[in-house]
PDB file of C-alpha atoms in Angstrom:
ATOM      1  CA  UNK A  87      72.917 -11.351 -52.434  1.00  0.00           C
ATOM      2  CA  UNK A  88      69.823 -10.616 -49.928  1.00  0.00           C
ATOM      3  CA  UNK A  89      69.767  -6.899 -51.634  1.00  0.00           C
ATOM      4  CA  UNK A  90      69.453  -8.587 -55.791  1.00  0.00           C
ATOM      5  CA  UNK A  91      66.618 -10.782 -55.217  1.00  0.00           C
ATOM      6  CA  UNK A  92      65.309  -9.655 -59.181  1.00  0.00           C
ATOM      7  CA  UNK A  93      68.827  -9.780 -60.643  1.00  0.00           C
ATOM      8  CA  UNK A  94      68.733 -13.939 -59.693  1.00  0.00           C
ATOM      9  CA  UNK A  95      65.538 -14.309 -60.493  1.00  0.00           C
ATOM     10  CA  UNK A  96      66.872 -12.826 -64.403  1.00  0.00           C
ATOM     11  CA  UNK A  97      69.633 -14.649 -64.157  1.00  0.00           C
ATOM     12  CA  UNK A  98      67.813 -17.648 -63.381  1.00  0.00           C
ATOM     13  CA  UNK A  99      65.527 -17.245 -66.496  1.00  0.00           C
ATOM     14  CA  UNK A 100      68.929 -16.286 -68.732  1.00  0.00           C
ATOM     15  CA  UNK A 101      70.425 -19.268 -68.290  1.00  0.00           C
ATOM     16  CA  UNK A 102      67.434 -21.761 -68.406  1.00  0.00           C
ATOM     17  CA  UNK A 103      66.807 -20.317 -72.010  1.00  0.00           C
ATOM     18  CA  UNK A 104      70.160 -20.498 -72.888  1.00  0.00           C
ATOM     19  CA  UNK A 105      70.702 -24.337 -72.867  1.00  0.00           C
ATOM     20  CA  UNK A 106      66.064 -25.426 -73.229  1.00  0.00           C
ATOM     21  CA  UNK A 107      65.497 -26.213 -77.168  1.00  0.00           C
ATOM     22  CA  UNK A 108      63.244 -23.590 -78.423  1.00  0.00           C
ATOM     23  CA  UNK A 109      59.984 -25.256 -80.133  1.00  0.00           C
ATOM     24  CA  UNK A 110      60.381 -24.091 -83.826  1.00  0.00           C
ATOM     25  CA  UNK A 111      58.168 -20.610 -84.663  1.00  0.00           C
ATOM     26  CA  UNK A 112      57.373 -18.821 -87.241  1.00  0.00           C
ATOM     27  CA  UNK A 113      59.446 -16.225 -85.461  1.00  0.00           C
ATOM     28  CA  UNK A 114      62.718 -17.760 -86.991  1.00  0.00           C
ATOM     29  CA  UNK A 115      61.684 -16.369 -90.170  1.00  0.00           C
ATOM     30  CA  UNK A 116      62.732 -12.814 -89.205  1.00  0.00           C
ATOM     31  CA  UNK A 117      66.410 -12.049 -90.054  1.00  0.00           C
ATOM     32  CA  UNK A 118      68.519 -11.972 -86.558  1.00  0.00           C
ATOM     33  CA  UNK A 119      65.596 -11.928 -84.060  1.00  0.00           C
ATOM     34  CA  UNK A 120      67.830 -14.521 -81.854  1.00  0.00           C
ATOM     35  CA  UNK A 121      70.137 -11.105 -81.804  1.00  0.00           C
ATOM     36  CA  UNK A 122      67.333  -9.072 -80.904  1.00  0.00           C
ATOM     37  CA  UNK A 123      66.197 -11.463 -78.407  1.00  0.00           C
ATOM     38  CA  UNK A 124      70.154 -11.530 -76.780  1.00  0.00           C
ATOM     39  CA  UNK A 125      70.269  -7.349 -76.885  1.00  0.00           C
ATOM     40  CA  UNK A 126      67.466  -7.447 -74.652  1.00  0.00           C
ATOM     41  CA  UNK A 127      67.752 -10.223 -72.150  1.00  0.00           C
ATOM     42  CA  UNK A 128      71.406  -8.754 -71.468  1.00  0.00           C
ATOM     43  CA  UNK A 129      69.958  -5.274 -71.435  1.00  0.00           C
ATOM     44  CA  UNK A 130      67.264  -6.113 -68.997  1.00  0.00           C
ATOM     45  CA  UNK A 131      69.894  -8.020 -67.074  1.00  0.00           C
ATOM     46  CA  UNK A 132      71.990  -5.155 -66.858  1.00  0.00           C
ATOM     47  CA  UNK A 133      69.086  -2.933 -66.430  1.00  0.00           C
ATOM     48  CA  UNK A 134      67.694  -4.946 -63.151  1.00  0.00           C
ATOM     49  CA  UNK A 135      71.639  -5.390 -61.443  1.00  0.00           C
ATOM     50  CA  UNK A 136      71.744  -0.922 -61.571  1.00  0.00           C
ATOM     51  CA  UNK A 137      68.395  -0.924 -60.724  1.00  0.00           C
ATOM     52  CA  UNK A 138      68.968  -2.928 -57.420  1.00  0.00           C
ATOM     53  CA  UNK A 139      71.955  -1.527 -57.157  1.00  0.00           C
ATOM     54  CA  UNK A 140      71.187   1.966 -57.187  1.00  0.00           C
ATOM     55  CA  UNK A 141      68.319   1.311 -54.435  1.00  0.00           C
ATOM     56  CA  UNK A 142      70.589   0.536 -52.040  1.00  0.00           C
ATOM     57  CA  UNK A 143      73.751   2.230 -52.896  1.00  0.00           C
ATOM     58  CA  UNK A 144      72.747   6.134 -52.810  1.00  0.00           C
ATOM     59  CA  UNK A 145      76.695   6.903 -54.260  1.00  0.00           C
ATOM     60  CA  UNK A 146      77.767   5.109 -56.939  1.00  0.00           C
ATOM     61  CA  UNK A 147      81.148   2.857 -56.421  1.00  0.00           C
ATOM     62  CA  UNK A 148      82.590   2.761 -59.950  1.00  0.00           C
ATOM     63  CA  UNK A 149      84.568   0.013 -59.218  1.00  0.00           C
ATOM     64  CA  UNK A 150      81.481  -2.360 -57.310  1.00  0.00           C
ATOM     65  CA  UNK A 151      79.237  -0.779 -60.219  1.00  0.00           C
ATOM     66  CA  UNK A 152      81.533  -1.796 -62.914  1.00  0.00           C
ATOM     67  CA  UNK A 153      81.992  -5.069 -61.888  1.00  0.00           C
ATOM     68  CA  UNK A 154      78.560  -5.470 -60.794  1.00  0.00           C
ATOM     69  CA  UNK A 155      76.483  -3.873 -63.853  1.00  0.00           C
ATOM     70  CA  UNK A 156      79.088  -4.837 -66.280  1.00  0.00           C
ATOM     71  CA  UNK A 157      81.264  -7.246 -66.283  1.00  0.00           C
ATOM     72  CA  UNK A 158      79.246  -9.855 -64.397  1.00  0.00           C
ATOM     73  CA  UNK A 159      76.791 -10.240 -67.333  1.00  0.00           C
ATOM     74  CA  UNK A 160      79.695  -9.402 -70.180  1.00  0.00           C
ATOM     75  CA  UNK A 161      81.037 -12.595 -68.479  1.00  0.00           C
ATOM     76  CA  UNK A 162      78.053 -14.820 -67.808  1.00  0.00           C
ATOM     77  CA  UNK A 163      77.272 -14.053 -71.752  1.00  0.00           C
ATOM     78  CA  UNK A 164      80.334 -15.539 -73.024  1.00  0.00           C
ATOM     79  CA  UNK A 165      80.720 -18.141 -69.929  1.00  0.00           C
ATOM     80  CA  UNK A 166      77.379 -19.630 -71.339  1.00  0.00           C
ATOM     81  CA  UNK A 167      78.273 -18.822 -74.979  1.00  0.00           C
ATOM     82  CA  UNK A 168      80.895 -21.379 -74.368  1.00  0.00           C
ATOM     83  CA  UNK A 169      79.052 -23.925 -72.182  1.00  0.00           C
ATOM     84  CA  UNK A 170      76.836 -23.969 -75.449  1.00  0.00           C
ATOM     85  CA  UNK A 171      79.482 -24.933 -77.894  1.00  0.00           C
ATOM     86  CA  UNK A 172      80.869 -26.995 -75.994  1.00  0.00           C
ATOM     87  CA  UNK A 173      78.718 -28.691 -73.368  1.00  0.00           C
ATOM     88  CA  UNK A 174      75.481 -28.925 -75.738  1.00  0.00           C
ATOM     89  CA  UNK A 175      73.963 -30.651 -78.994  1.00  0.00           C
ATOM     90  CA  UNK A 176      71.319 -28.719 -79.269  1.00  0.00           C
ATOM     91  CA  UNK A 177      72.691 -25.194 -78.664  1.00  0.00           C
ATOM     92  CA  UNK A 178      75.375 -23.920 -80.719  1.00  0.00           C
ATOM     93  CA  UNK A 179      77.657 -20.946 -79.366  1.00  0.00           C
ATOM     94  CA  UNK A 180      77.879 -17.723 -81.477  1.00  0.00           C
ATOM     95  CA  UNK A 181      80.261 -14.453 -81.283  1.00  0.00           C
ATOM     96  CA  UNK A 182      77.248 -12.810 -82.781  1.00  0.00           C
ATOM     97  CA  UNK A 183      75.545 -13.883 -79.591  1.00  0.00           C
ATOM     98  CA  UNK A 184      78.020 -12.531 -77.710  1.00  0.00           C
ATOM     99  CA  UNK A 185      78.298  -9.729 -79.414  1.00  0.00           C
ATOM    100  CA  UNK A 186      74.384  -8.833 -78.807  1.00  0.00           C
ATOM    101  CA  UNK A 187      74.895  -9.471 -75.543  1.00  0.00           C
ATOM    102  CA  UNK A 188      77.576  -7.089 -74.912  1.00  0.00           C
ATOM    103  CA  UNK A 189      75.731  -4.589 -76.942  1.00  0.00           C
ATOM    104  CA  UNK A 190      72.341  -5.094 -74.064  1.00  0.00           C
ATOM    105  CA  UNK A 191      74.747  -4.583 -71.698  1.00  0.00           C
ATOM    106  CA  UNK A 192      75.773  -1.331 -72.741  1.00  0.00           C
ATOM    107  CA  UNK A 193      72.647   0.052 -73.586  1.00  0.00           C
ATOM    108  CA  UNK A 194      71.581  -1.328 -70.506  1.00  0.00           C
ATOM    109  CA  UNK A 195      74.573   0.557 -68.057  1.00  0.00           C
ATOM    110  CA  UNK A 196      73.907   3.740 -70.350  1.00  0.00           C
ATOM    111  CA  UNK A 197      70.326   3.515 -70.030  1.00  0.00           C
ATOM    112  CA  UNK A 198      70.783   2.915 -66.293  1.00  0.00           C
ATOM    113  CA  UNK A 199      72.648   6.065 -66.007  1.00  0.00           C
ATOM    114  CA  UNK A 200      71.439   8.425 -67.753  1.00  0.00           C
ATOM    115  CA  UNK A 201      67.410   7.772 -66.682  1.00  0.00           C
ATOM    116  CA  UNK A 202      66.907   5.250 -63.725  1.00  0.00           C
ATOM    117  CA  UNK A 203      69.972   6.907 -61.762  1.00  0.00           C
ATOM    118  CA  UNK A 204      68.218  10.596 -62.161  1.00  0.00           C
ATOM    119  CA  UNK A 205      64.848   8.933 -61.905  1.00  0.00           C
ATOM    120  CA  UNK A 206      65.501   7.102 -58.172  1.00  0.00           C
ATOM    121  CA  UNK A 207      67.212  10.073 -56.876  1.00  0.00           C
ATOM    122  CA  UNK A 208      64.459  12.159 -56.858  1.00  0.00           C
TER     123      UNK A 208
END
């Protein structure tokens, strides 16, 4: 835990504006932003976990990796996705949600890979 001090910290933040009501914007206006806004908290997530990750791992361990950089937030998402439906009366959950989610998190493993991996081992 000592070595993902960022990764809580985005955690943290993920789940306090998961269940907070949102004052009302003009923002709402603009079809699926709530889906853009899930792509990239899940993508940054994801991005942050590899990030630490790769800092102090200097070989990657597929199977600590996967379960670190992916499933953890795949699982968190549709943990709190749930939490929302069920435990909430503001909040309602959403497979669309879920769905965005899952999508950060892969851009946000591929995106890990294929530029902060080559970036930190130079």
């Amino acid at each position: 835990m000592k070595h993902y001090p960022l990764s809580i910290l985005v955690i943290a933040v993920i789940c306090y504006l998961s269940f907070f009501t949102p004052p009302k914007t003009d923002m709402e206006e603009i079809p699926n932003i709530d889906k853009l806004a899930h792509l990239c908290m899940y993508g940054g997530l994801t991005l942050v976990l590899w990030f630490e990750y790769l800092r102090h791992n200097p070989e990657i361990r597929w199977k600590r990796v996967t379960l670190i950089g992916f499933a953890l937030p795949v699982l968190m998402s549709g943990m709190i996705e749930i939490l929302q439906a069920t435990c909430t009366s503001n909040r309602s959950g959403d497979w669309l949600d879920f769905a965005a989610n899952c999508a950060g998190v892969l851009l946000g493993c591929l995106f890990s890979y294929y530029v902060v991996r080559p970036f930190l081992k130079r």
